[in-house]
Amino acid sequence: MKTLLVCTSVSHGNTRRVAQTMAQVLDARVVTPQETAVTEPAGHDLVGFGSGVFSQRMHPDLLGFVRALPPSSGRAFVFATSGLPQWPFAPFTRPLVRLLEARGFDVEATFTCRAFDTWAPFTLIGGINAQRPNEADLTAARTFARGLANRSTTTP
């Protein structure tokens, strides 16, 4: 299975760590939106799109990249790291999932975990979740990736 992870990780490298952990399981390459062409995802069996969360939104660089993608019929997943928990009634991954579906991707799943965050008010106290993502988070990321890999081996 040919897999690509497109990841924007700008503050502390949290999302990149999660992406690299998943990439080990999926035998994937991790790139930023600036390091790849919008036509490249179409050449892969599975594409992951991830970023840190900023004010309850995925990073604008990643959203812009997805908006520029040509129509596709491929498999995709979304992953994110954030200082605050995701709201059940308004998940921050939902807009990206909808964008990908509008481009024709079959979004199979989403993965989120907490991460070190020094966004404006948290700077005053030295940030929150200083030890995250931790080993438990990375184990959850590996398990998530294995599930995606297993789906590809059981799907005709």
Coordinates of N, CA and C in Angstrom, one line a residue:
M1 N 0.8 -1.2 0.0 CA 0.0 0.0 0.0 C 0.9 1.2 0.0
K2 N 0.7 2.1 -1.0 CA 1.5 3.3 -1.1 C 0.8 4.4 -0.3
T3 N 1.5 5.0 0.7 CA 0.8 5.9 1.6 C 1.7 7.2 1.8
L4 N 1.0 8.3 1.9 CA 1.6 9.6 2.0 C 0.9 10.3 3.2
L5 N 1.7 11.0 4.0 CA 1.1 11.8 5.1 C 1.5 13.3 4.8
V6 N 0.5 14.1 4.7 CA 0.7 15.6 4.5 C 0.4 16.2 5.8
C7 N 1.5 16.9 6.4 CA 1.4 17.3 7.7 C 1.9 18.7 7.9
T8 N 1.2 19.6 8.6 CA 1.6 20.9 9.0 C 1.8 20.9 10.5
S9 N 3.1 21.1 10.9 CA 3.4 21.0 12.4 C 4.3 22.2 12.6
V10 N 3.8 23.3 13.2 CA 4.6 24.5 13.2 C 5.0 25.0 14.6
S11 N 4.3 24.6 15.7 CA 4.7 25.2 17.0 C 5.7 24.4 17.8
H12 N 5.5 23.1 18.0 CA 6.4 22.4 18.9 C 6.8 21.0 18.3
G13 N 6.3 20.7 17.1 CA 6.6 19.5 16.4 C 5.7 18.3 16.9
N14 N 4.7 18.6 17.6 CA 3.8 17.6 18.1 C 3.1 16.8 17.0
T15 N 2.6 17.5 16.0 CA 1.8 16.8 15.0 C 2.8 16.0 14.1
R16 N 4.0 16.5 13.9 CA 5.0 15.8 13.1 C 5.4 14.5 13.8
R17 N 5.5 14.5 15.2 CA 5.8 13.3 15.9 C 4.8 12.2 15.7
V18 N 3.5 12.6 15.8 CA 2.4 11.7 15.6 C 2.4 11.2 14.1
A19 N 2.7 12.1 13.2 CA 2.8 11.7 11.8 C 3.9 10.7 11.6
Q20 N 5.0 10.9 12.1 CA 6.2 10.0 12.0 C 5.9 8.6 12.6
T21 N 5.2 8.7 13.7 CA 4.8 7.4 14.4 C 3.9 6.6 13.5
M22 N 2.9 7.2 12.9 CA 2.0 6.6 12.0 C 2.7 6.1 10.7
A23 N 3.6 6.9 10.2 CA 4.4 6.6 9.0 C 5.2 5.3 9.2
Q24 N 5.7 5.1 10.4 CA 6.5 3.9 10.6 C 5.6 2.6 10.4
V25 N 4.4 2.7 10.9 CA 3.5 1.6 10.7 C 3.0 1.4 9.3
L26 N 2.7 2.6 8.6 CA 2.2 2.5 7.3 C 3.2 2.5 6.2
D27 N 4.5 2.5 6.6 CA 5.6 2.6 5.6 C 5.4 3.8 4.7
A28 N 5.1 5.0 5.3 CA 4.7 6.2 4.5 C 5.8 7.2 4.6
R29 N 5.7 8.2 3.7 CA 6.5 9.4 3.6 C 5.7 10.5 4.3
V30 N 6.4 11.3 5.1 CA 5.7 12.5 5.7 C 6.3 13.7 5.0
V31 N 5.4 14.6 4.5 CA 5.7 15.8 3.8 C 4.9 17.0 4.3
T32 N 5.4 18.2 4.1 CA 4.5 19.4 4.4 C 3.8 19.7 3.1
P33 N 2.8 20.5 3.2 CA 2.1 21.0 1.9 C 3.1 21.7 1.0
Q34 N 4.1 22.3 1.5 CA 5.0 23.0 0.7 C 6.0 22.1 0.0
E35 N 6.2 20.9 0.5 CA 7.2 19.9 0.0 C 6.6 19.0 -1.1
T36 N 5.3 19.1 -1.4 CA 4.7 18.2 -2.3 C 3.8 19.0 -3.3
A37 N 3.6 18.4 -4.4 CA 2.6 19.0 -5.4 C 1.2 18.5 -5.1
V38 N 0.2 19.3 -5.5 CA -1.2 19.0 -5.2 C -1.6 17.7 -6.0
T39 N -0.8 17.4 -7.0 CA -1.1 16.2 -7.8 C -0.6 14.9 -7.2
E40 N 0.4 15.0 -6.2 CA 1.0 13.8 -5.7 C 0.1 12.9 -4.9
P41 N -0.9 13.4 -4.1 CA -1.7 12.5 -3.3 C -2.5 11.5 -4.2
A42 N -2.8 11.9 -5.4 CA -3.6 11.0 -6.3 C -2.8 9.7 -6.6
G43 N -1.5 9.7 -6.5 CA -0.7 8.6 -6.8 C -0.5 7.6 -5.6
H44 N -1.3 7.8 -4.6 CA -1.2 7.0 -3.4 C -2.5 6.2 -3.1
D45 N -2.4 5.1 -2.4 CA -3.5 4.3 -2.0 C -4.2 4.9 -0.8
L46 N -3.5 5.6 0.0 CA -4.0 6.1 1.3 C -3.2 7.4 1.5
V47 N -3.9 8.5 1.9 CA -3.3 9.8 2.2 C -3.8 10.3 3.6
G48 N -2.9 10.6 4.5 CA -3.3 11.2 5.7 C -3.0 12.7 5.7
F49 N -3.9 13.5 6.3 CA -3.8 14.9 6.3 C -3.9 15.3 7.7
G50 N -2.9 16.0 8.2 CA -2.9 16.4 9.6 C -2.2 17.7 10.0
S51 N -2.7 18.3 11.1 CA -2.0 19.5 11.6 C -2.4 19.7 13.0
G52 N -1.7 20.7 13.6 CA -2.1 21.1 14.9 C -3.3 22.0 14.8
V53 N -3.9 22.2 15.9 CA -5.2 23.0 15.9 C -4.9 24.4 16.5
F54 N -5.4 25.4 15.8 CA -5.2 26.8 16.2 C -6.6 27.4 16.3
S55 N -7.0 27.8 17.5 CA -8.3 28.4 17.7 C -9.4 27.5 17.1
Q56 N -9.3 26.3 17.5 CA -10.3 25.2 17.1 C -10.4 25.0 15.6
R57 N -9.3 25.3 14.9 CA -9.2 25.1 13.4 C -7.9 24.4 13.0
M58 N -8.0 23.7 12.0 CA -6.8 23.1 11.4 C -6.0 24.2 10.8
H59 N -4.7 24.0 10.6 CA -3.8 25.0 10.1 C -4.2 25.5 8.7
P60 N -4.1 26.8 8.4 CA -4.5 27.3 7.1 C -3.7 26.8 5.9
D61 N -2.4 26.4 6.1 CA -1.6 25.9 5.1 C -2.1 24.5 4.6
L62 N -2.5 23.7 5.5 CA -3.1 22.4 5.2 C -4.4 22.6 4.5
L63 N -5.3 23.5 5.0 CA -6.6 23.7 4.4 C -6.5 24.2 3.0
G64 N -5.5 25.1 2.8 CA -5.3 25.7 1.4 C -4.8 24.6 0.5
F65 N -3.9 23.7 1.0 CA -3.4 22.6 0.1 C -4.6 21.7 -0.3
V66 N -5.5 21.4 0.6 CA -6.6 20.5 0.3 C -7.5 21.2 -0.7
R67 N -7.8 22.5 -0.5 CA -8.6 23.2 -1.4 C -8.1 23.2 -2.8
A68 N -6.8 23.1 -3.0 CA -6.1 23.1 -4.3 C -6.0 21.7 -4.9
L69 N -6.4 20.7 -4.2 CA -6.2 19.3 -4.7 C -7.2 19.1 -5.9
P70 N -6.7 18.4 -6.9 CA -7.7 18.0 -8.0 C -8.6 17.0 -7.5
P71 N -9.8 16.8 -8.1 CA -10.7 15.8 -7.6 C -10.0 14.4 -7.6
S72 N -10.4 13.6 -6.6 CA -9.8 12.3 -6.4 C -10.8 11.3 -5.9
S73 N -10.5 10.0 -6.0 CA -11.4 9.0 -5.5 C -10.6 8.1 -4.5
G74 N -9.6 8.7 -3.9 CA -8.8 7.9 -3.0 C -9.2 7.8 -1.6
R75 N -8.5 7.0 -0.8 CA -8.8 6.8 0.6 C -8.0 7.8 1.4
A76 N -8.6 8.4 2.4 CA -7.9 9.4 3.2 C -8.2 9.2 4.7
F77 N -7.4 9.9 5.5 CA -7.7 10.0 7.0 C -7.2 11.4 7.4
V78 N -7.7 11.8 8.6 CA -7.4 13.1 9.1 C -6.8 12.9 10.5
F79 N -5.8 13.6 10.9 CA -5.2 13.5 12.2 C -4.9 14.9 12.7
A80 N -4.9 15.1 14.0 CA -4.7 16.4 14.6 C -4.2 16.3 16.0
T81 N -3.4 17.3 16.5 CA -3.0 17.5 17.9 C -3.5 18.8 18.3
S82 N -3.9 18.9 19.6 CA -4.4 20.1 20.1 C -4.2 20.2 21.6
G83 N -4.1 21.4 22.1 CA -4.0 21.6 23.6 C -5.3 21.4 24.3
L84 N -6.4 21.8 23.7 CA -7.7 21.6 24.3 C -8.4 20.4 23.7
P85 N -9.3 19.8 24.4 CA -10.1 18.7 23.9 C -11.0 19.2 22.7
Q86 N -11.3 18.2 21.9 CA -12.2 18.5 20.7 C -13.6 18.5 21.3
W87 N -14.4 19.4 20.8 CA -15.8 19.5 21.2 C -16.7 18.5 20.5
P88 N -17.4 17.6 21.1 CA -18.2 16.6 20.4 C -19.2 17.2 19.4
F89 N -19.8 18.3 19.7 CA -20.8 18.9 18.9 C -20.2 19.7 17.7
A90 N -18.9 20.0 17.8 CA -18.2 20.8 16.7 C -16.7 20.3 16.6
P91 N -16.5 19.1 16.2 CA -15.1 18.6 16.1 C -14.3 19.5 15.1
F92 N -13.0 19.8 15.5 CA -12.2 20.7 14.7 C -11.7 19.9 13.4
T93 N -11.9 18.6 13.4 CA -11.5 17.9 12.2 C -12.6 17.9 11.1
R94 N -13.8 18.2 11.5 CA -15.0 18.2 10.6 C -14.8 19.0 9.3
P95 N -14.4 20.3 9.4 CA -14.2 21.1 8.2 C -13.2 20.4 7.2
L96 N -12.1 19.9 7.7 CA -11.2 19.2 6.8 C -11.8 18.0 6.2
V97 N -12.5 17.2 7.0 CA -13.1 16.0 6.5 C -14.1 16.4 5.4
R98 N -14.9 17.4 5.6 CA -15.8 17.8 4.5 C -15.1 18.3 3.3
L99 N -14.0 19.1 3.5 CA -13.2 19.5 2.3 C -12.7 18.3 1.5
L100 N -12.2 17.3 2.2 CA -11.7 16.2 1.5 C -12.8 15.4 0.8
E101 N -13.9 15.3 1.4 CA -15.0 14.6 0.8 C -15.5 15.3 -0.4
A102 N -15.5 16.6 -0.3 CA -15.9 17.5 -1.5 C -14.9 17.3 -2.7
R103 N -13.6 17.0 -2.4 CA -12.7 16.7 -3.4 C -12.8 15.3 -3.9
G104 N -13.6 14.4 -3.3 CA -13.8 13.1 -3.8 C -13.2 12.0 -2.9
F105 N -12.5 12.4 -1.9 CA -11.8 11.4 -1.0 C -12.8 10.6 -0.2
D106 N -12.5 9.4 0.1 CA -13.3 8.6 1.1 C -12.5 8.7 2.4
V107 N -13.0 9.5 3.3 CA -12.3 9.7 4.6 C -12.8 8.6 5.5
E108 N -11.8 7.8 5.8 CA -12.1 6.6 6.6 C -12.2 6.8 8.1
A109 N -11.4 7.7 8.6 CA -11.3 7.9 10.1 C -10.6 9.1 10.4
T110 N -10.7 9.5 11.7 CA -9.9 10.7 12.2 C -9.2 10.2 13.5
F111 N -8.1 10.9 13.8 CA -7.4 10.6 15.0 C -7.0 11.9 15.6
T112 N -7.2 12.1 16.9 CA -6.8 13.3 17.6 C -6.1 12.9 18.9
C113 N -5.2 13.7 19.3 CA -4.6 13.6 20.7 C -4.2 14.9 21.2
R114 N -4.1 15.0 22.5 CA -3.7 16.3 23.2 C -2.2 16.4 23.0
A115 N -1.8 17.7 23.0 CA -0.4 18.0 22.8 C 0.0 19.3 23.5
F116 N 1.3 19.5 23.7 CA 1.8 20.7 24.3 C 1.3 21.9 23.6
D117 N 0.9 22.9 24.3 CA 0.2 24.1 23.7 C 0.7 25.3 24.5
T118 N 1.2 26.3 23.8 CA 1.6 27.6 24.4 C 0.9 28.7 23.7
W119 N -0.3 28.5 23.2 CA -1.2 29.5 22.7 C -1.3 30.6 23.7
A120 N -1.5 31.8 23.2 CA -1.5 33.1 24.0 C -1.8 33.0 25.5
P121 N -3.0 32.6 25.9 CA -3.2 32.6 27.4 C -2.4 31.6 28.1
F122 N -2.1 30.5 27.4 CA -1.3 29.4 28.1 C 0.1 29.8 28.3
T123 N 0.6 30.7 27.5 CA 2.0 31.2 27.7 C 2.3 31.7 29.1
L124 N 1.3 32.3 29.7 CA 1.4 32.9 31.0 C 1.7 31.9 32.1
I125 N 1.3 30.6 31.9 CA 1.5 29.6 32.8 C 2.5 28.5 32.3
G126 N 3.2 28.9 31.2 CA 4.2 27.9 30.7 C 3.7 26.9 29.8
G127 N 2.4 27.0 29.4 CA 1.8 26.1 28.4 C 1.0 25.0 29.2
I128 N 0.3 24.2 28.4 CA -0.4 23.1 28.9 C 0.0 21.8 28.2
N129 N -0.2 20.7 28.8 CA 0.1 19.4 28.3 C 1.6 19.3 27.9
A130 N 2.4 19.7 28.8 CA 3.9 19.8 28.5 C 4.5 18.4 28.1
Q131 N 3.9 17.4 28.5 CA 4.5 16.0 28.2 C 3.7 15.3 27.1
R132 N 2.9 16.0 26.4 CA 2.1 15.4 25.3 C 2.6 15.8 23.9
P133 N 2.5 15.0 22.9 CA 2.0 13.6 23.0 C 3.0 12.8 23.7
N134 N 2.4 11.9 24.6 CA 3.3 11.0 25.4 C 3.2 9.6 24.7
E135 N 3.9 8.7 25.4 CA 4.0 7.3 24.8 C 2.6 6.7 24.6
A136 N 1.7 7.0 25.5 CA 0.3 6.4 25.4 C -0.4 7.0 24.1
D137 N -0.1 8.3 23.9 CA -0.7 8.9 22.7 C -0.1 8.3 21.4
L138 N 1.2 8.1 21.4 CA 1.9 7.5 20.3 C 1.5 6.1 20.1
T139 N 1.3 5.3 21.1 CA 0.8 4.0 21.0 C -0.6 4.0 20.4
A140 N -1.4 4.9 20.8 CA -2.8 5.1 20.2 C -2.7 5.4 18.7
A141 N -1.7 6.2 18.3 CA -1.5 6.6 16.9 C -1.0 5.3 16.1
R142 N -0.2 4.5 16.7 CA 0.3 3.3 16.1 C -0.9 2.3 15.9
T143 N -1.8 2.2 16.9 CA -2.9 1.3 16.8 C -3.9 1.8 15.7
F144 N -4.1 3.1 15.7 CA -4.9 3.8 14.6 C -4.4 3.4 13.3
A145 N -3.1 3.6 13.1 CA -2.5 3.3 11.8 C -2.6 1.9 11.4
R146 N -2.4 1.0 12.4 CA -2.5 -0.5 12.1 C -4.0 -0.8 11.6
G147 N -4.9 -0.1 12.2 CA -6.3 -0.3 11.8 C -6.5 0.1 10.3
L148 N -5.9 1.2 9.9 CA -6.0 1.7 8.5 C -5.3 0.7 7.6
A149 N -4.1 0.2 8.0 CA -3.4 -0.8 7.2 C -4.2 -2.1 7.1
N150 N -4.8 -2.5 8.1 CA -5.6 -3.8 8.1 C -6.8 -3.6 7.2
R151 N -7.4 -2.4 7.1 CA -8.6 -2.2 6.2 C -8.1 -2.4 4.8
S152 N -6.9 -2.0 4.5 CA -6.5 -2.1 3.1 C -6.2 -3.5 2.7
T153 N -5.8 -4.3 3.7 CA -5.6 -5.7 3.3 C -6.8 -6.6 3.3
T154 N -7.9 -6.1 3.9 CA -9.2 -6.8 3.8 C -10.2 -6.3 2.8
T155 N -9.8 -5.1 2.2 CA -10.7 -4.5 1.2 C -10.3 -5.0 -0.2
P156 N -11.3 -5.4 -1.0 CA -10.9 -5.9 -2.4 C -10.3 -4.9 -3.2

